[in-house]
Amino acid sequence: MTGPLAPTPTIDLLRAAAELCGPVAQRLFAVLAEDYPASLERRPGQLLRTADASAADLDGLLAAAGVASMDDLRLLAAREVGLRLAEPDLRFTSREPRSVQRERSALRRMITAEEDNLRRTLADLQANGALEVAAAALLRARRRWVLGDLKSAGYATLLTSDLTSSMRDVFLVQPATGAAVNAISDAHADDALVVFSFRNYSSLTVDVAREFHALGASVIALTDSYTSPVCSFASHVLAVDTRSESPHHSPTAVAAAAHVLAALAAAGAKGAARRSRRRAEVFRSLGSYGLGRPASDAAADANAAADADAGTLGSDGDTSGLTAPAADSPGEPGSPLRA
């Protein structure tokens, strides 16, 4: 791609939509138009950081222009200019690869619905760059707080465990008034709060998000809609599809989105592999787990941890992609997810 091309009907639609949507959308349009259509070969997360915008802003701009997603915008641009645009991708090396067994049963309809939720949610979060930008906010933070009330308390515990294995200063806020007051009192503008908020929305979760937002801290909300109450105080919204065949909201995509968020943060955290390996050694020395495991399994774990040190996260030829270097100090200068 040699440079910007002449205006096209699609870029004119985006310009008109940006004027309707306001200043943030206009910044997004400026970033897209600067070297259009080459700008569409960049990851959505990179576009968002350059424009200082959120995934919700990008979704709003595309909707106002009558475009379903960045993938559709890329197809439209390719047809107009007659060029083949490379599809951007955020790739990373899995630290703990595992096979997934697909089972068929009488619950096929529910399983199909859960698979659709998972596929749709992760595809949308990748397409709009929300996961990448949220992971960057976690890495920049001085301390990370995680809160979930009611059923969401389980999600918060899972995410805290994943984050703790790869970085320091991660705190689970118990869903109680006293614990929430202590967290708010100790919080700082450089901190980040991750909250889980789903119908029926917990007032405690929304109140804590409001207080962290007032402090100037980054609030990352995993929720079921851009219109949920917690979104008013969230810097980053990860919209998760929770539709279910059962009376309760589906946890499948929620847990998966939280796990991917932790994996992206771990891939950018310096010394994550060394910290994870050291934690495993300490757990084994305390007898917490590993009893009865063959020596060959322990050796395989050690080899896998060593291989993880070389893991990378990013796109080909993109030096701004995520990596996992050797020191343990997330957010310091040179951290690959710094904005």
Short mmCIF file of C-alpha atoms in Angstrom, two decimals:
data_model
loop_
_atom_site.label_atom_id
_atom_site.label_comp_id
_atom_site.label_asym_id
_atom_site.label_seq_id
_atom_site.Cartn_x
_atom_site.Cartn_y
_atom_site.Cartn_z
CA MET A 1 0.00 0.00 0.00
CA THR A 2 1.63 3.20 -1.17
CA GLY A 3 -0.52 5.85 0.48
CA PRO A 4 -4.00 7.34 0.86
CA LEU A 5 -6.35 7.08 -2.08
CA ALA A 6 -9.08 9.42 -3.33
CA PRO A 7 -12.29 9.65 -1.27
CA THR A 8 -14.76 6.81 -1.81
CA PRO A 9 -18.46 6.41 -0.95
CA THR A 10 -17.53 4.41 2.17
CA ILE A 11 -15.13 7.01 3.52
CA ASP A 12 -17.76 9.69 2.83
CA LEU A 13 -20.29 7.66 4.84
CA LEU A 14 -17.83 7.40 7.73
CA ARG A 15 -17.16 11.14 7.59
CA ALA A 16 -20.87 11.96 7.79
CA ALA A 17 -21.38 9.45 10.62
CA ALA A 18 -18.46 10.92 12.58
CA GLU A 19 -19.95 14.42 12.33
CA LEU A 20 -23.19 13.07 13.79
CA CYS A 21 -21.54 11.07 16.60
CA GLY A 22 -19.33 13.81 18.04
CA PRO A 23 -15.65 14.59 18.80
CA VAL A 24 -14.49 11.06 19.73
CA ALA A 25 -15.97 9.62 16.54
CA GLN A 26 -14.30 12.41 14.57
CA ARG A 27 -10.93 11.44 16.08
CA LEU A 28 -11.59 7.83 15.08
CA PHE A 29 -12.49 8.93 11.56
CA ALA A 30 -9.31 11.01 11.31
CA VAL A 31 -7.22 7.96 12.22
CA LEU A 32 -9.08 5.79 9.69
CA ALA A 33 -8.89 8.40 6.93
CA GLU A 34 -5.23 9.34 7.41
CA ASP A 35 -3.96 6.49 5.23
CA TYR A 36 -7.23 4.84 4.17
CA PRO A 37 -7.57 2.04 3.18
CA ALA A 38 -4.18 0.99 4.61
CA SER A 39 -5.46 1.99 8.07
CA LEU A 40 -7.85 -0.98 7.91
CA GLU A 41 -4.87 -3.33 7.97
CA ARG A 42 -4.12 -2.18 11.51
CA ARG A 43 -5.63 -3.94 14.52
CA PRO A 44 -8.74 -2.23 15.92
CA GLY A 45 -6.98 -1.92 19.28
CA GLN A 46 -4.20 0.12 17.67
CA LEU A 47 -6.75 2.43 16.06
CA LEU A 48 -8.51 2.92 19.39
CA ARG A 49 -5.29 3.82 21.22
CA THR A 50 -4.25 6.27 18.51
CA ALA A 51 -7.65 7.98 18.59
CA ASP A 52 -7.97 7.76 22.41
CA ALA A 53 -11.34 6.09 21.88
CA SER A 54 -13.15 3.04 23.21
CA ALA A 55 -14.56 -0.05 21.54
CA ALA A 56 -18.07 1.31 22.13
CA ASP A 57 -17.11 4.48 20.21
CA LEU A 58 -15.90 2.41 17.26
CA ASP A 59 -19.06 0.28 17.29
CA GLY A 60 -21.17 3.46 17.40
CA LEU A 61 -19.34 5.03 14.46
CA LEU A 62 -19.70 1.90 12.34
CA ALA A 63 -23.40 1.54 13.23
CA ALA A 64 -24.07 5.18 12.30
CA ALA A 65 -22.38 4.55 8.94
CA GLY A 66 -24.50 1.45 8.36
CA VAL A 67 -21.55 -0.96 8.64
CA ALA A 68 -21.87 -4.08 10.78
CA SER A 69 -18.23 -4.50 11.81
CA MET A 70 -14.62 -3.74 10.96
CA ASP A 71 -14.56 -6.93 8.87
CA ASP A 72 -17.45 -5.63 6.75
CA LEU A 73 -15.77 -2.23 6.45
CA ARG A 74 -12.61 -3.96 5.20
CA LEU A 75 -14.60 -5.87 2.57
CA LEU A 76 -16.32 -2.70 1.37
CA ALA A 77 -13.03 -0.83 1.08
CA ALA A 78 -11.38 -3.70 -0.78
CA ARG A 79 -14.17 -3.74 -3.38
CA GLU A 80 -14.06 0.03 -3.87
CA VAL A 81 -10.31 0.38 -4.38
CA GLY A 82 -9.76 -2.97 -6.06
CA LEU A 83 -7.00 -3.95 -3.67
CA ARG A 84 -6.59 -6.92 -1.37
CA LEU A 85 -6.35 -5.81 2.25
CA ALA A 86 -4.49 -7.97 4.76
CA GLU A 87 -6.68 -9.00 7.69
CA PRO A 88 -5.18 -7.76 10.98
CA ASP A 89 -4.72 -10.33 13.69
CA LEU A 90 -3.68 -10.32 17.34
CA ARG A 91 -1.88 -13.60 17.93
CA PHE A 92 -0.16 -15.05 20.98
CA THR A 93 1.52 -18.26 22.01
CA SER A 94 -0.63 -20.28 24.40
CA ARG A 95 1.12 -20.94 27.70
CA GLU A 96 -0.91 -24.03 28.51
CA PRO A 97 -2.19 -25.57 25.27
CA ARG A 98 -4.91 -28.11 25.75
CA SER A 99 -7.24 -30.08 23.53
CA VAL A 100 -10.98 -29.49 23.60
CA GLN A 101 -13.25 -32.53 23.36
CA ARG A 102 -16.63 -32.00 21.70
CA GLU A 103 -19.40 -34.16 23.13
CA ARG A 104 -22.82 -34.83 21.60
CA SER A 105 -25.78 -35.41 23.87
CA ALA A 106 -29.49 -34.77 24.28
CA LEU A 107 -28.62 -31.23 25.39
CA ARG A 108 -27.56 -30.37 21.85
CA ARG A 109 -29.68 -27.22 21.66
CA MET A 110 -28.27 -25.77 24.85
CA ILE A 111 -24.73 -26.71 23.90
CA THR A 112 -25.22 -25.14 20.48
CA ALA A 113 -26.49 -21.96 22.13
CA GLU A 114 -23.49 -21.86 24.46
CA GLU A 115 -21.10 -22.39 21.56
CA ASP A 116 -22.81 -19.58 19.64
CA ASN A 117 -22.53 -17.27 22.66
CA LEU A 118 -18.86 -18.04 23.00
CA ARG A 119 -18.08 -17.69 19.29
CA ARG A 120 -20.07 -14.47 18.90
CA THR A 121 -18.68 -12.81 22.04
CA LEU A 122 -15.01 -13.55 21.38
CA ALA A 123 -15.31 -12.64 17.71
CA ASP A 124 -16.91 -9.29 18.59
CA LEU A 125 -14.35 -8.51 21.30
CA GLN A 126 -11.51 -9.26 18.90
CA ALA A 127 -13.10 -7.30 16.07
CA ASN A 128 -13.59 -4.11 18.09
CA GLY A 129 -10.25 -4.27 19.97
CA ALA A 130 -11.85 -4.18 23.43
CA LEU A 131 -9.80 -7.05 24.89
CA GLU A 132 -6.49 -5.63 23.72
CA VAL A 133 -7.15 -2.15 25.10
CA ALA A 134 -8.46 -3.51 28.42
CA ALA A 135 -5.37 -5.72 28.81
CA ALA A 136 -3.21 -2.65 28.21
CA ALA A 137 -5.04 -0.81 31.00
CA LEU A 138 -4.38 -3.72 33.39
CA LEU A 139 -0.68 -3.68 32.57
CA ARG A 140 -0.37 0.07 33.09
CA ALA A 141 -2.11 -0.07 36.47
CA ARG A 142 -0.18 0.19 39.71
CA ARG A 143 -2.61 -2.17 41.43
CA ARG A 144 -5.45 -4.32 40.05
CA TRP A 145 -8.74 -4.77 41.89
CA VAL A 146 -11.42 -7.29 40.92
CA LEU A 147 -15.05 -7.27 42.09
CA GLY A 148 -18.09 -9.41 41.40
CA ASP A 149 -21.25 -9.71 43.46
CA LEU A 150 -23.83 -12.50 43.69
CA LYS A 151 -23.22 -15.02 40.88
CA SER A 152 -20.43 -12.81 39.53
CA ALA A 153 -18.37 -13.42 42.66
CA GLY A 154 -17.24 -16.68 41.09
CA TYR A 155 -16.08 -14.92 37.92
CA ALA A 156 -14.13 -12.43 40.00
CA THR A 157 -12.40 -15.21 41.91
CA LEU A 158 -11.42 -16.99 38.70
CA LEU A 159 -10.02 -13.83 37.11
CA THR A 160 -8.11 -12.91 40.27
CA SER A 161 -6.49 -16.34 40.32
CA ASP A 162 -5.44 -16.04 36.65
CA LEU A 163 -4.06 -12.51 37.07
CA THR A 164 -2.21 -13.35 40.28
CA SER A 165 -0.32 -16.16 38.57
CA SER A 166 1.32 -13.70 36.16
CA MET A 167 1.55 -10.31 37.90
CA ARG A 168 1.78 -8.66 41.29
CA ASP A 169 -0.59 -6.39 43.20
CA VAL A 170 -3.87 -8.10 42.31
CA PHE A 171 -6.63 -7.86 44.94
CA LEU A 172 -10.01 -9.55 45.11
CA VAL A 173 -12.64 -7.27 46.65
CA GLN A 174 -15.11 -9.32 48.66
CA PRO A 175 -18.74 -8.39 47.83
CA ALA A 176 -19.44 -6.77 51.19
CA THR A 177 -19.75 -3.14 52.22
CA GLY A 178 -16.78 -3.22 54.59
CA ALA A 179 -14.43 -4.76 52.01
CA ALA A 180 -15.64 -2.31 49.37
CA VAL A 181 -15.00 0.67 51.68
CA ASN A 182 -11.48 -0.59 52.39
CA ALA A 183 -10.74 -1.01 48.68
CA ILE A 184 -12.05 2.45 47.78
CA SER A 185 -10.05 3.99 50.65
CA ASP A 186 -6.83 2.34 49.44
CA ALA A 187 -7.40 2.90 45.71
CA HIS A 188 -5.33 5.32 43.64
CA ALA A 189 -5.84 7.05 40.30
CA ASP A 190 -3.19 4.79 38.76
CA ASP A 191 -5.10 1.62 39.73
CA ALA A 192 -7.51 -0.46 37.63
CA LEU A 193 -10.76 -2.08 38.71
CA VAL A 194 -12.33 -5.02 36.87
CA VAL A 195 -16.03 -5.51 37.62
CA PHE A 196 -18.53 -8.16 36.55
CA SER A 197 -22.07 -6.84 36.29
CA PHE A 198 -25.03 -8.77 34.85
CA ARG A 199 -28.80 -8.75 35.26
CA ASN A 200 -30.11 -8.15 37.85
CA TYR A 201 -27.38 -5.59 38.35
CA SER A 202 -25.79 -5.41 41.81
CA SER A 203 -26.00 -1.91 43.28
CA LEU A 204 -22.80 -2.57 45.26
CA THR A 205 -20.87 -3.27 42.06
CA VAL A 206 -22.17 -0.11 40.38
CA ASP A 207 -21.42 2.01 43.47
CA VAL A 208 -17.83 0.73 43.71
CA ALA A 209 -17.30 1.35 39.98
CA ARG A 210 -18.61 4.89 40.43
CA GLU A 211 -16.17 5.59 43.28
CA PHE A 212 -13.16 4.21 41.36
CA HIS A 213 -14.21 6.26 38.34
CA ALA A 214 -14.41 9.38 40.50
CA LEU A 215 -10.85 8.72 41.69
CA GLY A 216 -9.65 8.63 38.08
CA ALA A 217 -8.85 4.91 38.08
CA SER A 218 -9.48 2.75 35.01
CA VAL A 219 -12.69 0.73 35.30
CA ILE A 220 -13.01 -2.37 33.10
CA ALA A 221 -16.57 -3.72 33.00
CA LEU A 222 -17.54 -7.18 31.82
CA THR A 223 -21.27 -6.81 31.34
CA ASP A 224 -24.13 -7.93 29.12
CA SER A 225 -24.92 -4.66 27.35
CA TYR A 226 -23.53 -1.23 26.57
CA THR A 227 -26.61 0.14 28.36
CA SER A 228 -26.05 -1.63 31.70
CA PRO A 229 -25.75 0.76 34.69
CA VAL A 230 -22.05 0.12 35.25
CA CYS A 231 -21.16 1.37 31.75
CA SER A 232 -21.64 4.97 32.89
CA PHE A 233 -18.49 4.61 35.01
CA ALA A 234 -16.45 2.22 32.84
CA SER A 235 -13.37 3.23 30.86
CA HIS A 236 -13.49 -0.06 28.96
CA VAL A 237 -16.58 -2.19 28.32
CA LEU A 238 -16.33 -5.86 27.37
CA ALA A 239 -19.85 -6.70 26.18
CA VAL A 240 -20.56 -10.41 26.72
CA ASP A 241 -23.44 -12.43 25.28
CA THR A 242 -25.17 -14.17 28.20
CA ARG A 243 -28.33 -15.46 26.48
CA SER A 244 -29.26 -18.93 27.67
CA GLU A 245 -31.82 -21.66 27.24
CA SER A 246 -32.00 -21.82 31.05
CA PRO A 247 -33.60 -19.25 33.41
CA HIS A 248 -30.13 -18.05 34.40
CA HIS A 249 -27.67 -16.04 32.37
CA SER A 250 -25.02 -18.09 30.61
CA PRO A 251 -21.59 -18.09 32.27
CA THR A 252 -19.76 -19.61 29.27
CA ALA A 253 -18.74 -16.48 27.39
CA VAL A 254 -18.22 -14.54 30.65
CA ALA A 255 -15.62 -16.97 31.95
CA ALA A 256 -13.99 -17.24 28.52
CA ALA A 257 -13.74 -13.47 28.05
CA ALA A 258 -12.20 -13.08 31.52
CA HIS A 259 -9.74 -15.88 30.80
CA VAL A 260 -8.65 -14.33 27.48
CA LEU A 261 -8.28 -10.94 29.17
CA ALA A 262 -5.97 -12.51 31.78
CA ALA A 263 -4.01 -14.35 29.07
CA LEU A 264 -3.42 -11.15 27.10
CA ALA A 265 -2.31 -9.32 30.23
CA ALA A 266 0.02 -12.20 31.14
CA ALA A 267 1.54 -12.17 27.66
CA GLY A 268 2.46 -8.52 28.12
CA ALA A 269 3.60 -8.78 31.76
CA LYS A 270 7.35 -8.98 32.19
CA GLY A 271 8.48 -12.11 33.95
CA ALA A 272 5.03 -13.75 33.84
CA ALA A 273 6.43 -17.17 32.88
CA ARG A 274 9.08 -17.04 35.62
CA ARG A 275 6.51 -15.99 38.22
CA SER A 276 4.12 -18.78 37.19
CA ARG A 277 6.90 -21.35 37.33
CA ARG A 278 8.06 -20.17 40.76
CA ARG A 279 4.49 -20.28 42.11
CA ALA A 280 4.13 -23.86 40.90
CA GLU A 281 7.38 -24.81 42.64
CA VAL A 282 6.26 -23.23 45.91
CA PHE A 283 2.86 -24.94 45.77
CA ARG A 284 4.54 -28.28 45.22
CA SER A 285 6.99 -27.69 48.06
CA LEU A 286 4.07 -26.93 50.38
CA GLY A 287 2.32 -30.10 49.29
CA SER A 288 -0.65 -28.19 47.90
CA TYR A 289 -0.82 -30.27 44.74
CA GLY A 290 1.16 -32.66 42.57
CA LEU A 291 0.85 -35.74 44.77
CA GLY A 292 1.08 -38.97 42.80
CA ARG A 293 2.12 -37.28 39.56
CA PRO A 294 4.69 -39.20 37.49
CA ALA A 295 8.13 -37.63 37.18
CA SER A 296 7.62 -37.39 33.42
CA ASP A 297 4.65 -35.04 33.96
CA ALA A 298 6.71 -32.76 36.21
CA ALA A 299 9.46 -32.65 33.57
CA ALA A 300 6.91 -31.81 30.90
CA ASP A 301 5.60 -28.91 33.02
CA ALA A 302 9.12 -27.55 33.43
CA ASN A 303 9.74 -27.73 29.69
CA ALA A 304 6.42 -26.02 28.94
CA ALA A 305 7.22 -23.20 31.37
CA ALA A 306 10.63 -22.72 29.77
CA ASP A 307 9.04 -22.59 26.31
CA ALA A 308 6.56 -20.00 27.57
CA ASP A 309 9.41 -17.56 28.21
CA ALA A 310 9.73 -17.21 24.45
CA GLY A 311 6.01 -16.66 23.91
CA THR A 312 4.93 -13.57 22.02
CA LEU A 313 1.69 -11.76 21.35
CA GLY A 314 1.30 -9.50 18.37
CA SER A 315 1.00 -9.43 14.60
CA ASP A 316 3.68 -10.16 12.03
CA GLY A 317 6.01 -7.24 11.56
CA ASP A 318 4.30 -5.21 14.31
CA THR A 319 6.74 -4.20 17.00
CA SER A 320 3.89 -2.79 19.09
CA GLY A 321 2.50 -6.28 19.65
CA LEU A 322 2.47 -7.95 23.04
CA THR A 323 5.45 -9.91 24.32
CA ALA A 324 6.51 -11.69 27.48
CA PRO A 325 10.05 -10.51 28.36
CA ALA A 326 12.11 -11.48 31.33
CA ALA A 327 11.81 -8.93 34.18
CA ASP A 328 8.77 -8.71 36.48
CA SER A 329 7.59 -5.15 36.49
CA PRO A 330 4.33 -4.63 34.53
CA GLY A 331 3.72 -1.12 33.28
CA GLU A 332 7.33 0.10 33.40
CA PRO A 333 8.76 1.94 30.35
CA GLY A 334 9.16 -0.54 27.56
CA SER A 335 6.21 -2.68 28.65
CA PRO A 336 4.73 -3.88 25.36
CA LEU A 337 1.17 -2.93 26.22
CA ARG A 338 1.90 0.63 27.29
CA ALA A 339 -0.30 3.03 25.39
#
